[in-house]
Tab-separated table of C-alpha atoms in Angstrom:
chain	number	residue	atom	x	y	z
K	978	UNK	CA	-21.500	-57.753	34.363
K	979	UNK	CA	-22.284	-61.422	34.785
K	980	UNK	CA	-21.677	-61.992	31.048
K	981	UNK	CA	-18.159	-60.608	31.322
K	982	UNK	CA	-17.439	-62.913	34.221
K	983	UNK	CA	-18.604	-65.938	32.244
K	984	UNK	CA	-16.196	-65.206	29.378
K	985	UNK	CA	-13.175	-64.445	31.489
K	986	UNK	CA	-13.690	-67.506	33.674
K	987	UNK	CA	-14.038	-70.000	30.873
K	988	UNK	CA	-11.881	-68.827	28.004
K	989	UNK	CA	-9.437	-66.144	29.054
K	990	UNK	CA	-7.846	-65.153	25.764
K	991	UNK	CA	-8.118	-65.638	22.011
K	992	UNK	CA	-4.345	-65.827	21.579
K	993	UNK	CA	-2.099	-68.874	21.436
K	994	UNK	CA	1.647	-69.256	21.040
K	995	UNK	CA	1.066	-69.856	17.335
K	996	UNK	CA	-1.036	-66.717	16.828
K	997	UNK	CA	1.499	-64.618	18.761
K	998	UNK	CA	4.322	-65.746	16.476
K	999	UNK	CA	2.066	-65.362	13.479
K	1000	UNK	CA	1.191	-61.820	14.552
K	1001	UNK	CA	4.885	-61.017	14.934
K	1002	UNK	CA	5.524	-62.331	11.415
K	1003	UNK	CA	2.718	-60.085	10.101
K	1004	UNK	CA	4.212	-57.045	11.829
K	1005	UNK	CA	7.650	-57.776	10.332
K	1006	UNK	CA	6.069	-58.153	6.876
K	1007	UNK	CA	4.255	-54.815	7.288
K	1008	UNK	CA	7.516	-53.153	8.331
K	1009	UNK	CA	9.174	-54.516	5.176
K	1010	UNK	CA	6.293	-53.132	3.082
K	1011	UNK	CA	6.822	-49.727	4.689
K	1012	UNK	CA	10.558	-49.827	3.888
K	1013	UNK	CA	10.083	-50.973	0.290
K	1014	UNK	CA	6.962	-48.900	-0.329
K	1015	UNK	CA	8.203	-45.628	1.098
K	1016	UNK	CA	11.975	-45.804	0.618
K	1017	UNK	CA	13.371	-48.434	-1.723
K	1018	UNK	CA	10.817	-48.526	-4.569
K	1019	UNK	CA	11.149	-45.755	-7.140
K	1020	UNK	CA	8.624	-43.008	-7.946
K	1021	UNK	CA	6.645	-43.493	-11.145
K	1022	UNK	CA	7.659	-41.573	-14.243
K	1023	UNK	CA	4.181	-40.022	-14.620
K	1024	UNK	CA	2.549	-40.258	-11.178
K	1025	UNK	CA	5.656	-39.465	-9.150
K	1026	UNK	CA	5.455	-40.265	-5.432
K	1027	UNK	CA	1.705	-40.885	-5.456
K	1028	UNK	CA	2.377	-44.318	-6.960
K	1029	UNK	CA	3.212	-45.474	-3.415
K	1030	UNK	CA	-0.512	-45.464	-2.596
K	1031	UNK	CA	-0.739	-48.397	-5.007
K	1032	UNK	CA	0.908	-50.702	-2.467
K	1033	UNK	CA	-1.942	-50.117	-0.026
K	1034	UNK	CA	-4.711	-49.845	-2.596
K	1035	UNK	CA	-3.999	-52.974	-4.640
K	1036	UNK	CA	-2.751	-55.085	-1.719
K	1037	UNK	CA	-5.886	-54.472	0.313
K	1038	UNK	CA	-8.321	-55.066	-2.547
K	1039	UNK	CA	-6.747	-58.401	-3.446
K	1040	UNK	CA	-6.992	-59.549	0.160
K	1041	UNK	CA	-10.564	-58.219	0.356
K	1042	UNK	CA	-11.398	-60.439	-2.644
K	1043	UNK	CA	-9.700	-63.346	-0.829
K	1044	UNK	CA	-11.680	-62.596	2.335
K	1045	UNK	CA	-14.982	-62.635	0.462
K	1046	UNK	CA	-14.066	-65.882	-1.304
K	1047	UNK	CA	-13.231	-67.435	2.087
K	1048	UNK	CA	-16.615	-66.209	3.357
K	1049	UNK	CA	-18.345	-67.885	0.414
K	1050	UNK	CA	-16.405	-71.157	0.736
K	1051	UNK	CA	-17.031	-71.308	4.499
K	1052	UNK	CA	-20.704	-70.571	3.924
K	1053	UNK	CA	-20.922	-73.337	1.336
K	1054	UNK	CA	-19.183	-75.702	3.761
K	1055	UNK	CA	-21.741	-74.806	6.431
K	1056	UNK	CA	-24.670	-75.424	4.116
K	1057	UNK	CA	-23.217	-78.757	3.069
K	1058	UNK	CA	-25.018	-81.074	5.491
K	1059	UNK	CA	-22.128	-83.259	6.442
K	1060	UNK	CA	-20.072	-80.342	7.707
K	1061	UNK	CA	-22.656	-77.996	9.177
K	1062	UNK	CA	-20.482	-76.903	12.089
K	1063	UNK	CA	-21.066	-73.375	13.309
K	1064	UNK	CA	-17.301	-72.846	13.125
K	1065	UNK	CA	-17.711	-72.484	9.346
K	1066	UNK	CA	-20.272	-69.761	9.936
K	1067	UNK	CA	-18.009	-67.925	12.357
K	1068	UNK	CA	-15.073	-68.099	9.949
K	1069	UNK	CA	-17.372	-66.730	7.229
K	1070	UNK	CA	-18.491	-63.861	9.445
K	1071	UNK	CA	-14.989	-63.036	10.676
K	1072	UNK	CA	-13.604	-63.119	7.139
K	1073	UNK	CA	-16.350	-60.811	5.847
K	1074	UNK	CA	-15.708	-58.313	8.637
K	1075	UNK	CA	-12.013	-58.129	7.777
K	1076	UNK	CA	-12.844	-58.015	4.065
K	1077	UNK	CA	-15.110	-55.007	4.602
K	1078	UNK	CA	-12.354	-53.314	6.583
K	1079	UNK	CA	-9.848	-53.937	3.771
K	1080	UNK	CA	-12.261	-52.809	1.097
K	1081	UNK	CA	-12.871	-49.623	3.067
K	1082	UNK	CA	-9.113	-49.003	2.988
K	1083	UNK	CA	-9.150	-49.731	-0.762
K	1084	UNK	CA	-11.867	-47.138	-1.375
K	1085	UNK	CA	-10.198	-44.562	0.849
K	1086	UNK	CA	-6.745	-44.960	-0.721
K	1087	UNK	CA	-8.351	-45.034	-4.162
K	1088	UNK	CA	-10.033	-41.694	-3.473
K	1089	UNK	CA	-6.729	-40.183	-2.322
K	1090	UNK	CA	-4.912	-41.571	-5.373
K	1091	UNK	CA	-7.734	-40.345	-7.598
K	1092	UNK	CA	-7.382	-36.801	-6.252
K	1093	UNK	CA	-3.668	-36.840	-7.029
K	1094	UNK	CA	-3.840	-38.554	-10.416
K	1095	UNK	CA	-7.298	-38.020	-11.901
K	1096	UNK	CA	-7.755	-34.643	-10.239
K	1097	UNK	CA	-10.877	-35.737	-8.356
K	1098	UNK	CA	-11.655	-37.917	-5.337
K	1099	UNK	CA	-14.501	-39.824	-6.963
K	1100	UNK	CA	-15.858	-40.683	-10.368
K	1101	UNK	CA	-18.985	-42.716	-11.056
K	1102	UNK	CA	-17.236	-44.981	-13.539
K	1103	UNK	CA	-17.627	-48.740	-13.809
K	1104	UNK	CA	-14.772	-49.866	-11.529
K	1105	UNK	CA	-15.346	-47.363	-8.741
K	1106	UNK	CA	-19.121	-47.829	-8.814
K	1107	UNK	CA	-19.038	-51.642	-8.771
K	1108	UNK	CA	-16.461	-51.595	-5.962
K	1109	UNK	CA	-18.668	-49.270	-3.913
K	1110	UNK	CA	-21.605	-51.595	-4.585
K	1111	UNK	CA	-19.651	-54.625	-3.385
K	1112	UNK	CA	-18.606	-52.755	-0.240
K	1113	UNK	CA	-22.244	-51.895	0.482
K	1114	UNK	CA	-23.327	-55.481	-0.232
K	1115	UNK	CA	-20.963	-56.881	2.381
K	1116	UNK	CA	-22.043	-54.293	4.942
K	1117	UNK	CA	-25.518	-55.660	4.222
K	1118	UNK	CA	-24.194	-59.195	4.772
K	1119	UNK	CA	-22.898	-58.166	8.203
K	1120	UNK	CA	-26.247	-56.533	8.995
K	1121	UNK	CA	-28.035	-59.771	8.020
K	1122	UNK	CA	-25.818	-61.615	10.498
K	1123	UNK	CA	-27.054	-59.264	13.203
K	1124	UNK	CA	-30.749	-59.779	12.574
K	1125	UNK	CA	-31.162	-62.084	15.564
K	1126	UNK	CA	-32.697	-65.547	15.832
K	1127	UNK	CA	-30.796	-68.707	16.704
K	1128	UNK	CA	-27.209	-69.265	15.663
K	1129	UNK	CA	-28.313	-71.803	13.055
K	1130	UNK	CA	-30.833	-69.349	11.606
K	1131	UNK	CA	-28.127	-66.691	11.406
K	1132	UNK	CA	-25.740	-69.142	9.751
K	1133	UNK	CA	-28.212	-70.339	7.096
K	1134	UNK	CA	-29.483	-66.856	6.266
K	1135	UNK	CA	-26.061	-65.259	5.954
K	1136	UNK	CA	-24.606	-68.212	4.031
K	1137	UNK	CA	-27.124	-67.685	1.239
K	1138	UNK	CA	-26.273	-63.966	1.077
K	1139	UNK	CA	-22.535	-64.750	1.020
K	1140	UNK	CA	-22.921	-67.192	-1.878
K	1141	UNK	CA	-24.755	-64.531	-3.903
K	1142	UNK	CA	-22.479	-61.639	-2.948
K	1143	UNK	CA	-19.287	-63.387	-4.023
K	1144	UNK	CA	-20.527	-63.323	-7.631
K	1145	UNK	CA	-19.731	-59.594	-7.641
K	1146	UNK	CA	-15.966	-60.179	-7.532
K	1147	UNK	CA	-15.504	-61.032	-11.247
K	1148	UNK	CA	-17.866	-58.176	-12.117
K	1149	UNK	CA	-15.703	-55.711	-10.184
K	1150	UNK	CA	-12.393	-57.098	-11.394
K	1151	UNK	CA	-13.319	-57.190	-15.070
K	1152	UNK	CA	-15.458	-54.021	-15.039
K	1153	UNK	CA	-12.578	-52.047	-16.549
K	1154	UNK	CA	-12.649	-54.390	-19.542
K	1155	UNK	CA	-16.413	-54.764	-19.829
K	1156	UNK	CA	-17.139	-51.010	-19.748
K	1157	UNK	CA	-15.306	-47.778	-20.492
K	1158	UNK	CA	-13.658	-46.675	-17.298
K	1159	UNK	CA	-11.414	-43.895	-16.074
K	1160	UNK	CA	-9.764	-46.499	-13.868
K	1161	UNK	CA	-6.762	-48.154	-15.496
K	1162	UNK	CA	-6.825	-51.791	-16.595
K	1163	UNK	CA	-5.274	-54.442	-14.360
K	1164	UNK	CA	-1.478	-54.304	-14.380
K	1165	UNK	CA	-0.909	-57.863	-13.119
K	1166	UNK	CA	-4.025	-60.058	-13.275
K	1167	UNK	CA	-5.655	-58.733	-16.409
K	1168	UNK	CA	-6.754	-60.429	-19.626
K	1169	UNK	CA	-3.193	-60.703	-20.864
K	1170	UNK	CA	-0.292	-62.259	-19.012
K	1171	UNK	CA	1.851	-59.166	-19.523
K	1172	UNK	CA	2.934	-57.496	-16.305
K	1173	UNK	CA	3.276	-53.765	-16.821
K	1174	UNK	CA	5.087	-52.767	-13.637
K	1175	UNK	CA	8.693	-51.902	-12.988
K	1176	UNK	CA	10.524	-54.801	-11.242
K	1177	UNK	CA	10.887	-53.278	-7.771
K	1178	UNK	CA	7.349	-51.861	-7.899
K	1179	UNK	CA	6.029	-55.331	-8.717
K	1180	UNK	CA	8.073	-56.894	-5.899
K	1181	UNK	CA	6.760	-54.301	-3.399
K	1182	UNK	CA	3.218	-54.886	-4.602
K	1183	UNK	CA	3.507	-58.651	-4.114
K	1184	UNK	CA	5.187	-58.135	-0.733
K	1185	UNK	CA	2.332	-55.901	0.390
K	1186	UNK	CA	-0.181	-58.528	-0.724
K	1187	UNK	CA	1.619	-61.185	1.326
K	1188	UNK	CA	1.815	-58.852	4.363
K	1189	UNK	CA	-1.867	-57.920	4.191
K	1190	UNK	CA	-2.745	-61.605	3.794
K	1191	UNK	CA	-0.816	-62.437	6.971
K	1192	UNK	CA	-2.598	-59.630	8.837
K	1193	UNK	CA	-5.920	-60.884	7.478
K	1194	UNK	CA	-5.282	-64.453	8.665
K	1195	UNK	CA	-4.228	-63.190	12.104
K	1196	UNK	CA	-7.373	-61.061	12.370
K	1197	UNK	CA	-9.643	-63.933	11.281
K	1198	UNK	CA	-8.062	-66.381	13.748
K	1199	UNK	CA	-8.798	-64.027	16.619
K	1200	UNK	CA	-12.125	-62.718	15.417
K	1201	UNK	CA	-13.681	-66.130	14.840
K	1202	UNK	CA	-12.645	-67.073	18.383
K	1203	UNK	CA	-14.310	-63.918	19.700
K	1204	UNK	CA	-17.445	-64.851	17.740
K	1205	UNK	CA	-17.305	-68.355	19.268
K	1206	UNK	CA	-17.136	-66.744	22.717
K	1207	UNK	CA	-20.121	-64.546	21.928
K	1208	UNK	CA	-22.115	-67.582	20.796
K	1209	UNK	CA	-21.109	-69.454	23.949
K	1210	UNK	CA	-22.154	-66.441	25.966
K	1211	UNK	CA	-25.577	-66.455	24.347
K	1212	UNK	CA	-25.974	-70.189	25.039
K	1213	UNK	CA	-24.830	-69.893	28.630
K	1214	UNK	CA	-27.010	-66.869	29.158
K	1215	UNK	CA	-29.924	-69.083	28.202
K	1216	UNK	CA	-28.707	-71.856	30.485
K	1217	UNK	CA	-28.456	-69.460	33.414
K	1218	UNK	CA	-31.937	-68.118	32.710
K	1219	UNK	CA	-33.326	-71.684	32.688
K	1220	UNK	CA	-31.589	-72.507	35.957
K	1221	UNK	CA	-33.013	-69.376	37.538
K	1222	UNK	CA	-36.481	-70.259	36.237
K	1223	UNK	CA	-36.266	-73.751	37.688
K	1224	UNK	CA	-35.184	-72.297	41.024
K	1225	UNK	CA	-38.097	-69.924	40.899
K	1226	UNK	CA	-40.455	-72.849	40.174
K	1227	UNK	CA	-38.975	-74.880	43.037
K	1228	UNK	CA	-39.567	-72.035	45.502
K	1229	UNK	CA	-43.333	-71.949	44.815
O	838	UNK	CA	-45.585	-83.291	48.341
O	839	UNK	CA	-42.296	-81.568	47.459
O	840	UNK	CA	-41.971	-83.511	44.184
O	841	UNK	CA	-45.290	-81.988	43.030
O	842	UNK	CA	-43.678	-78.539	43.043
O	843	UNK	CA	-40.699	-79.686	40.957
O	844	UNK	CA	-42.987	-80.978	38.229
O	845	UNK	CA	-45.206	-77.920	38.083
O	846	UNK	CA	-46.629	-77.911	34.540
O	847	UNK	CA	-49.214	-75.140	34.628
O	848	UNK	CA	-48.726	-72.321	32.055
O	849	UNK	CA	-46.710	-69.391	33.283
O	850	UNK	CA	-45.870	-65.978	32.043
O	851	UNK	CA	-42.955	-66.119	29.589
O	852	UNK	CA	-39.850	-64.566	31.087
O	853	UNK	CA	-37.516	-63.244	28.371
O	854	UNK	CA	-34.194	-65.038	28.549
O	855	UNK	CA	-30.918	-63.207	28.200
O	856	UNK	CA	-30.254	-64.421	24.664
O	857	UNK	CA	-33.752	-63.534	23.453
O	858	UNK	CA	-33.563	-60.036	24.889
O	859	UNK	CA	-30.181	-59.588	23.276
O	860	UNK	CA	-31.409	-60.795	19.911
O	861	UNK	CA	-34.325	-58.353	19.979
O	862	UNK	CA	-32.082	-55.510	21.117
O	863	UNK	CA	-29.689	-56.212	18.277
O	864	UNK	CA	-32.301	-56.476	15.580
O	865	UNK	CA	-33.140	-52.789	15.282
O	866	UNK	CA	-29.609	-51.508	14.582
O	867	UNK	CA	-29.174	-54.321	12.066
O	868	UNK	CA	-32.470	-53.425	10.375
O	869	UNK	CA	-31.447	-49.750	10.295
O	870	UNK	CA	-28.130	-50.684	8.660
O	871	UNK	CA	-29.975	-52.886	6.158
O	872	UNK	CA	-32.291	-49.993	5.284
O	873	UNK	CA	-29.259	-47.758	4.698
O	874	UNK	CA	-27.667	-50.519	2.621
O	875	UNK	CA	-30.734	-50.710	0.386
O	876	UNK	CA	-30.807	-46.931	-0.018
O	877	UNK	CA	-27.058	-46.751	-0.682
O	878	UNK	CA	-27.245	-49.711	-3.057
O	879	UNK	CA	-30.097	-48.042	-4.916
O	880	UNK	CA	-28.105	-44.837	-5.316
O	881	UNK	CA	-25.056	-46.724	-6.557
O	882	UNK	CA	-27.077	-48.811	-9.034
O	883	UNK	CA	-28.799	-45.669	-10.322
O	884	UNK	CA	-25.442	-43.975	-10.771
O	885	UNK	CA	-24.123	-47.077	-12.506
O	886	UNK	CA	-26.982	-47.206	-14.969
O	887	UNK	CA	-26.976	-43.471	-15.643
O	888	UNK	CA	-23.260	-42.803	-15.656
O	889	UNK	CA	-20.910	-45.741	-15.471
O	890	UNK	CA	-21.924	-48.006	-18.359
O	891	UNK	CA	-20.900	-45.507	-21.036
O	892	UNK	CA	-18.705	-43.210	-19.020
O	893	UNK	CA	-17.401	-41.356	-22.059
O	894	UNK	CA	-17.370	-41.020	-25.839
O	895	UNK	CA	-14.101	-41.059	-27.737
O	896	UNK	CA	-13.277	-37.971	-29.802
O	897	UNK	CA	-13.954	-39.788	-33.088
O	898	UNK	CA	-17.429	-40.835	-31.881
O	899	UNK	CA	-18.762	-37.324	-31.176
O	900	UNK	CA	-21.637	-36.652	-33.559
O	901	UNK	CA	-21.400	-40.210	-34.888
O	902	UNK	CA	-22.328	-42.693	-32.181
O	903	UNK	CA	-25.671	-42.876	-30.375
O	904	UNK	CA	-25.419	-41.052	-27.053
O	905	UNK	CA	-22.557	-38.913	-28.343
O	906	UNK	CA	-24.676	-36.291	-30.108
O	907	UNK	CA	-22.877	-32.969	-30.530
O	908	UNK	CA	-25.686	-30.857	-29.039
O	909	UNK	CA	-25.750	-32.423	-25.592
O	910	UNK	CA	-23.487	-32.424	-22.575
O	911	UNK	CA	-20.778	-35.011	-23.086
O	912	UNK	CA	-17.750	-36.654	-21.541
O	913	UNK	CA	-15.096	-37.011	-24.227
O	914	UNK	CA	-11.919	-39.051	-24.069
O	915	UNK	CA	-8.780	-38.302	-26.022
O	916	UNK	CA	-5.042	-38.015	-25.749
O	917	UNK	CA	-3.664	-34.533	-25.015
O	918	UNK	CA	-1.727	-33.548	-28.124
O	919	UNK	CA	1.900	-32.627	-27.681
O	920	UNK	CA	2.623	-28.883	-27.846
O	921	UNK	CA	-1.016	-27.776	-27.642
O	922	UNK	CA	-1.386	-26.919	-23.942
O	923	UNK	CA	-1.639	-23.196	-23.174
O	924	UNK	CA	-3.014	-21.219	-20.233
O	925	UNK	CA	-4.258	-17.625	-20.099
O	926	UNK	CA	-6.691	-15.809	-17.843
O	927	UNK	CA	-7.777	-18.892	-15.930
O	928	UNK	CA	-8.531	-20.798	-19.141
O	929	UNK	CA	-6.481	-23.793	-20.287
O	930	UNK	CA	-6.674	-24.694	-23.952
O	931	UNK	CA	-5.401	-27.895	-25.488
O	932	UNK	CA	-6.237	-30.378	-28.208
O	933	UNK	CA	-7.228	-33.998	-27.677
O	934	UNK	CA	-7.306	-36.718	-30.293
O	935	UNK	CA	-8.461	-40.280	-30.738
O	936	UNK	CA	-8.163	-42.502	-33.799
O	937	UNK	CA	-6.766	-39.579	-35.798
O	938	UNK	CA	-9.665	-37.212	-35.032
O	939	UNK	CA	-8.728	-34.052	-33.132
O	940	UNK	CA	-10.830	-31.713	-30.988
O	941	UNK	CA	-9.904	-28.370	-29.438
O	942	UNK	CA	-10.746	-28.098	-25.741
O	943	UNK	CA	-11.242	-24.898	-23.782
O	944	UNK	CA	-11.151	-25.722	-20.069
O	945	UNK	CA	-12.647	-22.832	-18.125
O	946	UNK	CA	-11.682	-23.716	-14.543
O	947	UNK	CA	-7.944	-22.995	-14.598
O	948	UNK	CA	-5.543	-25.892	-14.145
O	949	UNK	CA	-7.123	-29.303	-14.800
O	950	UNK	CA	-5.182	-30.789	-11.855
O	951	UNK	CA	-4.071	-34.370	-11.230
O	952	UNK	CA	-1.294	-35.598	-13.488
O	953	UNK	CA	-2.563	-33.531	-16.422
O	954	UNK	CA	0.171	-33.107	-19.017
O	955	UNK	CA	0.803	-33.560	-22.701
O	956	UNK	CA	0.308	-37.045	-24.134
O	957	UNK	CA	-1.814	-38.415	-21.268
O	958	UNK	CA	-5.382	-39.597	-21.914
O	959	UNK	CA	-8.068	-37.387	-20.379
O	960	UNK	CA	-11.851	-37.362	-20.129
O	961	UNK	CA	-13.260	-33.837	-20.476
O	962	UNK	CA	-16.797	-33.049	-19.258
O	963	UNK	CA	-18.591	-30.260	-21.154
O	964	UNK	CA	-20.296	-29.457	-24.444
O	965	UNK	CA	-19.438	-28.389	-27.970
O	966	UNK	CA	-19.873	-24.660	-28.569
O	967	UNK	CA	-19.290	-22.304	-31.467
O	968	UNK	CA	-16.503	-19.816	-30.798
O	969	UNK	CA	-16.130	-16.740	-32.995
O	970	UNK	CA	-12.552	-15.582	-33.449
O	971	UNK	CA	-11.453	-11.934	-33.854
O	972	UNK	CA	-11.377	-12.349	-37.638
O	973	UNK	CA	-14.969	-13.534	-37.647
O	974	UNK	CA	-14.309	-17.216	-38.288
O	975	UNK	CA	-16.449	-19.609	-36.298
O	976	UNK	CA	-14.889	-22.783	-34.941
O	977	UNK	CA	-16.339	-25.654	-32.950
O	978	UNK	CA	-14.657	-25.941	-29.540
O	979	UNK	CA	-15.350	-28.323	-26.691
O	980	UNK	CA	-15.886	-26.157	-23.618
O	981	UNK	CA	-15.035	-28.236	-20.556
O	982	UNK	CA	-15.696	-27.618	-16.881
O	983	UNK	CA	-14.189	-30.820	-15.479
O	984	UNK	CA	-11.265	-33.015	-16.496
O	985	UNK	CA	-10.563	-36.591	-15.337
O	986	UNK	CA	-6.967	-37.480	-16.050
O	987	UNK	CA	-6.594	-41.148	-16.956
O	988	UNK	CA	-3.539	-43.217	-16.180
O	989	UNK	CA	-2.505	-46.246	-18.175
O	990	UNK	CA	-1.799	-49.561	-16.442
O	991	UNK	CA	1.919	-49.143	-17.126
O	992	UNK	CA	4.238	-48.123	-14.323
O	993	UNK	CA	7.863	-47.223	-14.903
O	994	UNK	CA	10.497	-45.909	-12.555
O	995	UNK	CA	11.371	-42.250	-12.864
O	996	UNK	CA	15.075	-41.717	-13.438
O	997	UNK	CA	17.480	-38.845	-13.664
O	998	UNK	CA	17.387	-38.683	-17.422
O	999	UNK	CA	15.033	-35.738	-17.945
O	1000	UNK	CA	14.636	-36.473	-21.643
O	1001	UNK	CA	13.398	-40.003	-20.914
O	1002	UNK	CA	10.922	-38.637	-18.373
O	1003	UNK	CA	9.599	-36.034	-20.742
O	1004	UNK	CA	9.075	-38.630	-23.440
O	1005	UNK	CA	7.610	-41.243	-21.110
O	1006	UNK	CA	4.108	-39.747	-20.968
O	1007	UNK	CA	4.038	-39.458	-24.755
O	1008	UNK	CA	4.975	-43.115	-25.135
O	1009	UNK	CA	1.968	-44.266	-23.099
O	1010	UNK	CA	-0.881	-45.795	-25.080
O	1011	UNK	CA	-4.093	-43.801	-25.432
């Protein structure tokens, strides 16, 4: 009860005028994705309507990669002595949380697309397996952040994990070229520069990536502020406990 | 003296502070999640090593390449040959080919599902068996119980020209 009072008294909200406008922009972008993805873009000649899942599946996985790269860069910035502000650690944590959320959407939409196209929800092929492994790794990263200790201990420990985990991204992305996979090769960012998507499909795909990036940034802005509040709450909780202890000592 | 009380330095019993209690309370769920992560990671790595590295053999590798021996259960990739798909009595038969080598497939679970059609690449799970025809001839057939339908990385808009649509799948690379 007292903790809640501390937060509401000192900080109030995680929103600013900028984040409100930014959030509105993200909502408009998502609405455009819905219009292009569900109405204006054509069905695929082989997959039919199920191709529309692509706009969620690919958009979210690209932003999940971005989120994990941001986590790694923020972690590296924290470990770099001259910039060891805990803000870097909070940005890393917030970004990883959103990345895990996005990657969960990627796996879910991939399973639905797989049922419609491959005829099965799941195959243990190289791309699907490495993606599942990366998802599990980042859940582990979030668990490491929750292991307790001081904020600095949490930051150092999780930064090391983040710098190792990010190495999985090229493995996942190029798995379809390194091993034989049921999953198709990359249509846009593959080994060759050829783009193998119809024009409006490509536009919708890029639009969805921009929209999901905006949503990601909005989430991270708010989430890292919430994490800052939680850290402040921990610190103040300690301060209050010390004050109470001193009072107790003075009453003896 | 009152100041003596304020500088009391004798050892006291440690009172857990709010942040310490919270950290301890949080640790167990985090450790439980980490344990699940290690178990899940182990399962995924095992699956990767046992299944994902060489997910399938191509038709022309069956009986030729290591790991693609004809007598064992296999996953075989090939392109569904045009004009070979037929269904009867819950069995779908078709031919798949790769690098000019063809194999007859007898899929025993009805419709393969997904976007299965002529000219698309598929991965059939099963094993090679001898099938004796009514005239006594014995042929080698791949008896499948699961089909993964592959999709190329090419996406094209469907249009009203039915002929173009019908040919589109056959124009996709294997």
